[in-house]
Amino acid sequence: MACRLTDAALAGLPHDIARPAFDRARLRPGIVHLGIGAFHRAHQAMVNDLALAATGDARWGIVGISLRSPGTRDALQPQCGLYTVALRDADAAGAPRESLSVVGSVMRVLVAPEDPGAAVAQIAHPDTRIVSLTITEKGYCHDPASGRLRLDDPDIAHDLAHAGAPRTAVGLLVSGLARRRDSGAGPVTLLSCDNLPSNGDTLRALVLEFASASACGAQLCRWIETLCTFPNSMVDRIVPRTTDADRRHIATRLGVHDAWPVVAEPFLEWVIEDRFAAGRPAWDQPGGARFASDARPFEQMKLRMVNGPHSALACLGASAGLDTVGQAMQDAALRGYIDSLIRDEIIPTLPDVPGADLGAMRLRLLARFANPALPHRLQQIAMDGSQKLPQRLLATLRERILAGADYRRLALAVAAWLHYLRGHDEAGVTYTIHDPLAGELQALLARAGQGADADLRRAQALIAYRPVFGDLAGHRGLTDAVARHAYTLRQCGVRAAVREAI
């Protein structure tokens, strides 16, 4: 299919394809987004389209910055920044259904490794009022247990020594902020949209820690503290990786080729603290975001209730040889474990959240995970476990331990990660462990050795690893519980282990 999705092609799309309801020619780049992957394009950019359509306020176009590869830029540049979002679920009878929307918020994409100076200049541009981020947990270059910036990280050390050519998100931000200060470009909001507890507070601490260690030092820190805000936020939407089959199907429906579409579930949630230094779009349209005075209870609810079970299911399902979340949820034992984990060990740790019915949320979440129209790969979710577990599972586990409450299901989730780190499933099929600490983790587990008590020694080695487990490192009760589950997982398999846990 030779014809590409472009502004000129919009008028000829089929009538059931939604398209931008605003004048793209008037857009100005008010938002810079670091990490312009599938999640941002299926979540924040879609909400931004709603705001632009409702208000016509053209100051809030998006300039994306890719921190790694040029793939998104190369795909979207010939399409004038346009792309399609396919929302998929099933009707009451189980039949799949789909709606397509073309998103028009993205104006262009820069590739930081190719031209870091251009990325810094965009952050520093006077038109830029918001810099947002979806860079995943590992993109913050921080210790997942303590939250401190890893000053020994080679890329952080590089950025401190070469401010004009930063490699990391934190280095880019601080270089851009330093240039804003020097040029008098004015205040800016830095908005983390990643799955971190108190993500705005975390980002602020890392930016200030980097700035303090930089050549600009205390003066830049004072400028940041005075003129920048870091709202906390919570984001939620399941967005699996787009496949070639998805691209072919979407092209057939559009009648033109879209090189970079996104697939997602219809459900969307976004809660943001209303603390913006230089204005904001009207993101609170129907179907969009909600502004709150404190987003942290919503963050905690989502991290514990959605992301924690997702990670547990990913490690268990992948170890059992399953491919997708939907397949795992069709397994009665795995579904029963996830339901019990949420109901019996996670919900009791959650505070009251305005407007939240946790029981109803649990049932809706089980349905979201089971969505047959959205094949979300377990291996995608299981990536970067060392960065995810401290936020998604260990905080809940810590509360259960301190309360003297049962935590055997949470301990199984940790044991599932240990089991997953073997690098092969129950049928012996191998897979790659994608984790920034993979080398360290596999080395410490190898030193634990084999033999009759290998499960205990491996559990001891893992739980003692302070960069992940922090103040839980070496906890005897947790170590014993994880070792027992690890033995069952190895000897009897995933399904026996989950049945035993519930």
XYZ file of C-alpha atoms in Angstrom:
502
model
C 0.000 0.000 0.000
C 1.925 3.019 -1.331
C -0.169 5.931 0.000
C 0.870 7.047 3.516
C -1.208 8.525 6.313
C -0.699 12.310 6.069
C -2.698 15.499 6.595
C -3.687 15.358 2.927
C -5.041 11.812 3.366
C -7.284 12.598 6.344
C -10.299 13.721 4.322
C -10.353 10.456 2.392
C -10.372 8.127 5.403
C -13.479 5.984 5.979
C -16.236 7.777 7.873
C -15.904 5.594 10.982
C -12.265 6.630 11.593
C -11.993 9.516 14.075
C -9.528 12.230 13.110
C -8.120 15.436 14.680
C -10.912 17.963 15.297
C -8.608 20.984 15.375
C -6.450 22.985 12.982
C -3.039 21.298 13.049
C -1.516 24.135 11.008
C -1.930 26.477 14.000
C -0.166 24.229 16.526
C 2.804 25.556 18.487
C 5.128 23.282 20.490
C 4.173 23.881 24.113
C 4.888 20.335 25.339
C 8.139 18.415 25.059
C 7.773 14.703 25.759
C 10.737 12.466 26.599
C 10.220 8.815 25.682
C 7.682 9.035 22.874
C 6.809 5.359 22.831
C 3.542 3.543 22.390
C 2.218 4.326 25.864
C 2.512 8.100 25.519
C 0.977 8.054 22.055
C -1.968 5.932 23.250
C -2.480 7.880 26.473
C -1.319 11.468 27.024
C -1.272 12.434 23.337
C -4.834 11.159 22.875
C -5.979 13.181 25.887
C -4.166 16.190 24.451
C -6.159 15.782 21.229
C -9.367 15.966 23.296
C -8.204 19.237 24.876
C -7.183 20.775 21.560
C -10.513 19.840 19.996
C -12.498 21.243 22.930
C -10.669 24.555 23.347
C -8.834 25.298 20.101
C -5.884 26.448 22.239
C -3.069 25.798 19.761
C -0.204 26.441 22.212
C -0.051 22.790 23.254
C 1.434 20.850 20.366
C 3.856 18.061 21.291
C 7.491 17.687 20.295
C 8.649 14.167 21.109
C 12.196 13.280 22.055
C 13.368 9.730 21.505
C 16.130 8.830 23.936
C 17.348 5.768 22.060
C 16.483 4.865 18.483
C 15.264 6.882 15.483
C 12.437 4.435 14.723
C 9.551 6.637 15.870
C 10.975 9.724 14.134
C 11.608 7.833 10.897
C 8.073 6.430 10.903
C 6.188 9.596 11.875
C 8.132 12.232 9.938
C 6.710 11.208 6.515
C 3.252 11.131 8.166
C 3.431 14.740 9.485
C 3.409 13.254 13.014
C 0.055 11.513 12.492
C -0.615 7.950 13.653
C -3.558 5.720 14.496
C -4.681 4.331 17.843
C -6.724 1.119 17.703
C -8.797 0.569 20.870
C -9.747 -3.096 21.238
C -11.938 -5.103 23.589
C -14.832 -7.574 23.371
C -18.588 -7.088 23.583
C -20.894 -8.835 26.057
C -20.962 -11.937 23.864
C -17.165 -12.094 23.689
C -16.911 -10.899 20.092
C -13.906 -8.610 19.444
C -14.546 -4.982 18.584
C -12.304 -2.105 17.594
C -12.397 1.665 17.109
C -9.728 3.657 15.272
C -8.665 7.260 15.881
C -5.982 9.300 14.146
C -4.067 11.431 16.662
C -2.741 14.847 15.633
C -1.022 16.314 18.719
C 2.512 15.290 17.767
C 4.234 17.883 15.616
C 7.674 16.291 15.223
C 10.130 13.926 16.909
C 13.772 14.609 17.769
C 16.328 11.845 18.355
C 18.540 12.815 21.283
C 21.492 10.491 20.507
C 21.753 12.002 17.009
C 21.564 15.637 18.132
C 21.468 16.126 21.912
C 21.908 19.887 21.430
C 18.602 20.105 19.547
C 16.837 18.215 22.342
C 18.301 20.524 24.990
C 17.323 23.576 22.912
C 13.714 22.363 22.635
C 13.451 21.982 26.419
C 14.902 25.478 26.790
C 12.660 27.082 24.110
C 10.405 29.875 25.445
C 7.320 28.182 23.922
C 7.929 25.042 26.012
C 5.735 25.121 29.119
C 5.560 21.421 30.027
C 8.213 18.714 29.778
C 6.623 15.297 30.342
C 8.213 11.874 30.587
C 7.387 8.204 29.978
C 10.864 6.677 30.101
C 10.104 3.559 32.234
C 11.494 2.964 35.694
C 15.030 2.236 34.518
C 15.196 5.532 32.599
C 15.556 7.479 35.850
C 19.039 6.017 36.528
C 18.252 5.716 40.215
C 18.592 3.046 42.846
C 15.186 1.340 42.884
C 15.257 0.714 46.651
C 16.514 4.095 47.923
C 15.366 6.360 45.073
C 18.795 8.062 44.959
C 20.458 9.009 41.690
C 23.121 6.504 40.680
C 26.064 8.867 40.370
C 28.217 5.834 39.490
C 26.069 5.094 36.431
C 28.386 5.569 33.389
C 25.833 7.656 31.503
C 25.142 9.907 34.507
C 28.910 10.370 34.968
C 29.174 11.228 31.260
C 26.396 13.806 31.481
C 27.967 15.506 34.489
C 31.208 15.830 32.521
C 29.612 16.740 29.149
C 26.612 19.003 29.775
C 26.290 19.870 26.085
C 25.817 16.283 24.954
C 23.717 14.479 27.580
C 22.714 10.834 27.176
C 20.187 10.412 29.993
C 16.755 11.903 30.595
C 17.909 13.538 33.828
C 20.981 14.963 32.084
C 18.824 16.337 29.251
C 16.420 17.946 31.690
C 19.096 19.650 33.747
C 20.959 20.885 30.654
C 17.698 22.277 29.281
C 16.798 23.907 32.594
C 20.253 25.475 32.882
C 19.818 26.980 29.419
C 16.326 28.239 30.327
C 17.764 29.959 33.363
C 20.581 31.532 31.343
C 18.246 32.735 28.570
C 15.420 33.920 30.826
C 12.952 31.558 29.116
C 10.811 31.369 32.244
C 9.156 28.688 34.370
C 8.309 25.177 33.229
C 6.482 22.123 34.581
C 8.227 18.757 34.634
C 5.593 16.028 34.597
C 6.560 12.404 35.194
C 4.010 9.908 33.847
C 5.926 6.780 34.844
C 5.014 4.021 37.289
C 6.960 5.324 40.267
C 5.587 6.158 43.709
C 5.343 9.950 44.087
C 6.770 10.167 40.597
C 6.881 13.962 40.520
C 8.609 14.145 43.899
C 11.030 11.443 42.748
C 11.832 13.329 39.545
C 12.344 16.573 41.467
C 14.793 14.918 43.862
C 16.789 13.366 41.019
C 16.913 16.601 39.010
C 18.092 18.559 42.053
C 20.645 15.884 42.952
C 22.061 15.983 39.428
C 21.994 19.787 39.303
C 23.769 19.983 42.670
C 26.541 17.713 41.354
C 26.852 19.681 38.097
C 29.030 22.684 37.336
C 26.033 25.010 37.866
C 25.532 23.691 41.402
C 23.581 25.582 44.048
C 22.511 28.501 41.835
C 20.747 26.224 39.350
C 19.124 24.311 42.214
C 17.680 27.543 43.595
C 16.330 28.502 40.147
C 14.702 25.085 39.739
C 13.174 25.202 43.219
C 11.760 28.668 42.518
C 10.488 28.406 38.934
C 9.762 24.721 38.250
C 6.982 22.442 39.445
C 6.940 18.632 39.534
C 3.349 17.401 39.867
C 2.743 13.798 40.858
C 0.538 11.837 38.489
C -1.022 8.424 37.946
C -1.479 6.903 34.489
C -3.292 3.724 33.511
C -3.942 2.077 30.166
C -2.787 -1.306 28.853
C -0.744 -0.777 25.684
C 0.897 -3.909 24.241
C 3.599 -3.848 21.604
C 2.266 -3.313 18.062
C 2.866 -6.214 15.670
C 3.263 -6.377 11.908
C -0.148 -8.060 11.782
C -1.618 -5.035 13.600
C -0.051 -2.704 11.050
C -1.444 -4.689 8.124
C -4.933 -4.813 9.651
C -4.996 -1.086 10.461
C -3.757 -0.185 6.971
C -6.600 -2.218 5.476
C -9.145 -0.365 7.592
C -7.643 3.065 6.861
C -7.066 2.522 3.161
C -3.599 4.077 3.617
C -0.382 2.878 5.222
C 0.384 3.879 8.820
C 3.931 2.827 9.715
C 3.576 3.422 13.460
C 0.076 2.727 14.819
C -0.613 1.876 18.473
C -2.969 -0.725 19.954
C -4.568 -0.248 23.398
C -7.542 -1.071 25.594
C -10.437 1.429 25.793
C -9.916 1.997 29.546
C -7.887 5.121 30.371
C -7.143 6.896 33.617
C -4.895 9.872 34.334
C -4.829 11.728 37.660
C -2.561 14.784 37.921
C -1.819 17.222 40.705
C -2.888 20.656 39.489
C 0.497 22.326 40.029
C 1.643 23.834 36.740
C 4.247 26.579 36.547
C 3.277 28.028 33.158
C -0.274 26.965 32.395
C -1.620 23.672 31.086
C -3.976 22.253 28.466
C -7.594 21.527 29.369
C -6.864 17.833 29.735
C -9.903 17.347 31.993
C -12.321 16.758 29.114
C -14.786 13.845 29.246
C -12.708 10.722 28.708
C -9.530 12.543 29.689
C -7.613 13.395 32.846
C -8.686 14.282 36.348
C -6.923 17.027 38.316
C -6.433 16.539 42.051
C -4.727 18.272 44.950
C -2.849 15.062 45.789
C -2.313 12.266 43.272
C -0.296 10.015 45.584
C -3.205 7.887 46.872
C -4.205 7.210 43.247
C -0.575 6.368 42.389
C -0.341 3.937 45.275
C -3.633 2.305 44.359
C -2.567 1.818 40.758
C 0.982 0.625 41.475
C -0.182 -1.919 44.022
C -3.478 -3.039 42.535
C -2.667 -2.999 38.809
C 1.090 -3.098 38.296
C 1.919 -5.489 41.153
C -0.449 -8.263 40.013
C 0.600 -7.617 36.393
C 4.252 -8.306 37.259
C 3.370 -11.382 39.337
C 1.228 -12.784 36.513
C 3.947 -12.060 33.944
C 6.661 -13.995 35.798
C 4.364 -16.906 36.642
C 2.771 -17.126 33.196
C 6.050 -16.814 31.286
C 7.639 -19.473 33.523
C 4.682 -21.752 32.750
C 5.348 -21.331 29.022
C 2.401 -19.034 28.297
C 2.706 -16.108 25.905
C 0.066 -13.484 26.744
C -1.800 -12.057 29.708
C -5.087 -13.240 28.210
C -3.799 -16.816 28.030
C -2.647 -16.637 31.656
C -6.037 -15.329 32.784
C -7.772 -18.239 31.049
C -5.897 -20.566 33.423
C -8.172 -21.076 36.454
C -5.272 -21.496 38.886
C -3.474 -18.325 37.775
C -6.670 -16.271 37.652
C -7.629 -17.471 41.128
C -4.220 -16.535 42.483
C -4.337 -13.017 41.022
C -7.861 -12.492 42.360
C -6.841 -13.710 45.818
C -3.635 -11.641 45.801
C -5.569 -8.445 45.079
C -8.485 -9.141 47.410
C -6.692 -10.606 50.418
C -3.253 -8.990 50.520
C -3.234 -5.824 48.396
C -6.601 -4.118 48.986
C -6.192 -4.197 52.813
C -3.071 -1.992 52.459
C -4.759 0.720 50.407
C -5.991 4.027 51.855
C -9.403 5.481 51.097
C -9.296 7.017 47.642
C -11.997 9.534 46.645
C -14.572 7.906 44.389
C -12.847 4.516 44.346
C -14.810 1.319 44.888
C -11.949 -1.142 45.326
C -14.156 -4.218 45.032
C -15.566 -3.023 41.718
C -12.068 -2.053 40.581
C -10.850 -5.581 41.330
C -13.528 -7.124 39.114
C -12.911 -4.601 36.346
C -9.174 -5.250 36.532
C -9.639 -8.992 36.150
C -11.740 -8.294 33.051
C -9.092 -5.915 31.687
C -6.350 -8.505 32.134
C -8.539 -11.126 30.428
C -9.333 -8.878 27.420
C -9.295 -11.392 24.516
C -8.857 -8.688 21.886
C -5.551 -7.432 23.332
C -2.684 -9.975 23.272
C -0.281 -8.363 25.766
C 2.931 -10.404 25.898
C 4.012 -11.585 29.341
C 7.689 -11.166 28.479
C 7.086 -7.446 27.812
C 5.660 -6.992 31.317
C 8.337 -9.160 32.979
C 11.157 -6.927 31.702
C 13.175 -4.839 34.173
C 11.934 -6.668 37.267
C 14.668 -5.192 39.463
C 13.310 -1.714 38.720
C 9.626 -2.636 39.002
C 9.342 -4.872 42.064
C 10.316 -2.266 44.716
C 7.404 -0.042 43.625
C 4.890 -2.646 42.536
C 5.228 -5.380 45.179
C 7.777 -4.715 47.896
C 6.060 -1.651 49.395
C 2.886 -3.712 49.853
C 4.898 -6.618 51.222
C 6.658 -4.348 53.706
C 3.307 -3.131 55.082
C 1.972 -6.676 55.452
C 5.115 -7.750 57.310
C 5.011 -4.759 59.658
C 1.335 -5.419 60.382
C 2.011 -9.069 61.140
C -0.418 -10.008 58.358
C -0.345 -12.947 55.968
C 1.902 -12.319 52.971
C 2.281 -15.753 51.383
C 0.770 -14.646 48.056
C 3.101 -11.632 47.845
C 6.025 -13.889 48.750
C 5.017 -16.137 45.842
C 5.192 -13.109 43.520
C 8.806 -12.526 44.634
C 9.573 -16.240 44.249
C 8.035 -16.076 40.769
C 10.586 -13.422 39.824
C 13.390 -15.611 41.229
C 11.998 -18.540 39.217
C 11.726 -16.379 36.077
C 15.382 -15.322 36.406
C 16.408 -18.901 35.532
C 15.935 -17.870 31.885
C 13.855 -20.862 30.795
C 10.263 -22.022 31.193
C 8.890 -25.336 32.439
C 9.314 -26.913 29.003
C 12.976 -25.870 28.872
C 12.423 -23.113 26.292
C 14.967 -20.352 26.950
C 14.374 -16.610 26.932
C 16.533 -13.536 27.496
C 16.380 -11.669 30.804
C 15.996 -7.982 29.940
C 16.972 -6.059 33.077
C 19.589 -3.357 33.751
C 20.821 -5.457 36.697
C 20.619 -8.812 34.876
C 24.373 -9.450 35.032
C 24.605 -8.777 38.765
C 21.488 -10.809 39.544
C 22.527 -13.826 37.522
C 26.032 -13.749 39.005
C 24.774 -13.724 42.601
C 22.301 -16.543 41.855
C 25.046 -18.575 40.162
C 27.232 -18.204 43.256
C 24.395 -19.705 45.298
C 25.080 -22.933 43.409
C 23.078 -26.117 43.100
C 22.284 -28.963 45.477
C 19.637 -30.007 47.972
C 19.324 -26.610 49.636
C 19.769 -24.536 46.458
C 16.301 -22.948 46.726
C 17.096 -21.571 50.181
C 20.546 -20.343 49.135
C 19.151 -18.684 46.003
C 16.391 -17.032 48.032
C 18.956 -15.834 50.580
C 21.147 -14.411 47.816
C 18.255 -12.596 46.155
C 16.593 -11.194 49.288
C 19.992 -9.986 50.559
C 20.421 -7.864 47.414
C 20.015 -4.387 48.871
C 19.711 -2.371 45.603
C 16.317 -4.056 45.111
C 15.158 -5.062 48.596
C 16.454 -2.095 50.609
C 15.470 -2.385 54.273
C 13.862 -5.788 53.576
C 17.281 -7.182 52.624
C 18.016 -10.352 54.548
C 14.570 -10.546 56.183
C 14.429 -14.087 57.573
C 10.669 -14.662 57.330
C 10.496 -13.366 53.759
C 13.552 -15.405 52.768
C 12.042 -18.606 54.165
C 8.684 -17.965 52.484
C 10.311 -17.252 49.119
C 12.498 -20.357 49.443
C 9.447 -22.564 50.118
C 7.629 -21.174 47.086
C 10.786 -21.491 44.962
C 11.022 -25.162 45.866
C 7.401 -25.792 44.882
C 7.813 -23.844 41.636
C 10.890 -25.847 40.692
C 9.677 -29.272 41.824
C 5.942 -29.126 41.063
C 5.461 -26.247 38.631
C 3.657 -22.925 38.522
C 0.105 -24.207 38.825
C 0.857 -26.291 41.903
C 2.589 -23.303 43.522
C -0.347 -20.923 42.975
C -2.879 -23.476 44.177
C -0.817 -23.976 47.326
C -0.621 -20.214 47.921
C -4.398 -19.728 47.857
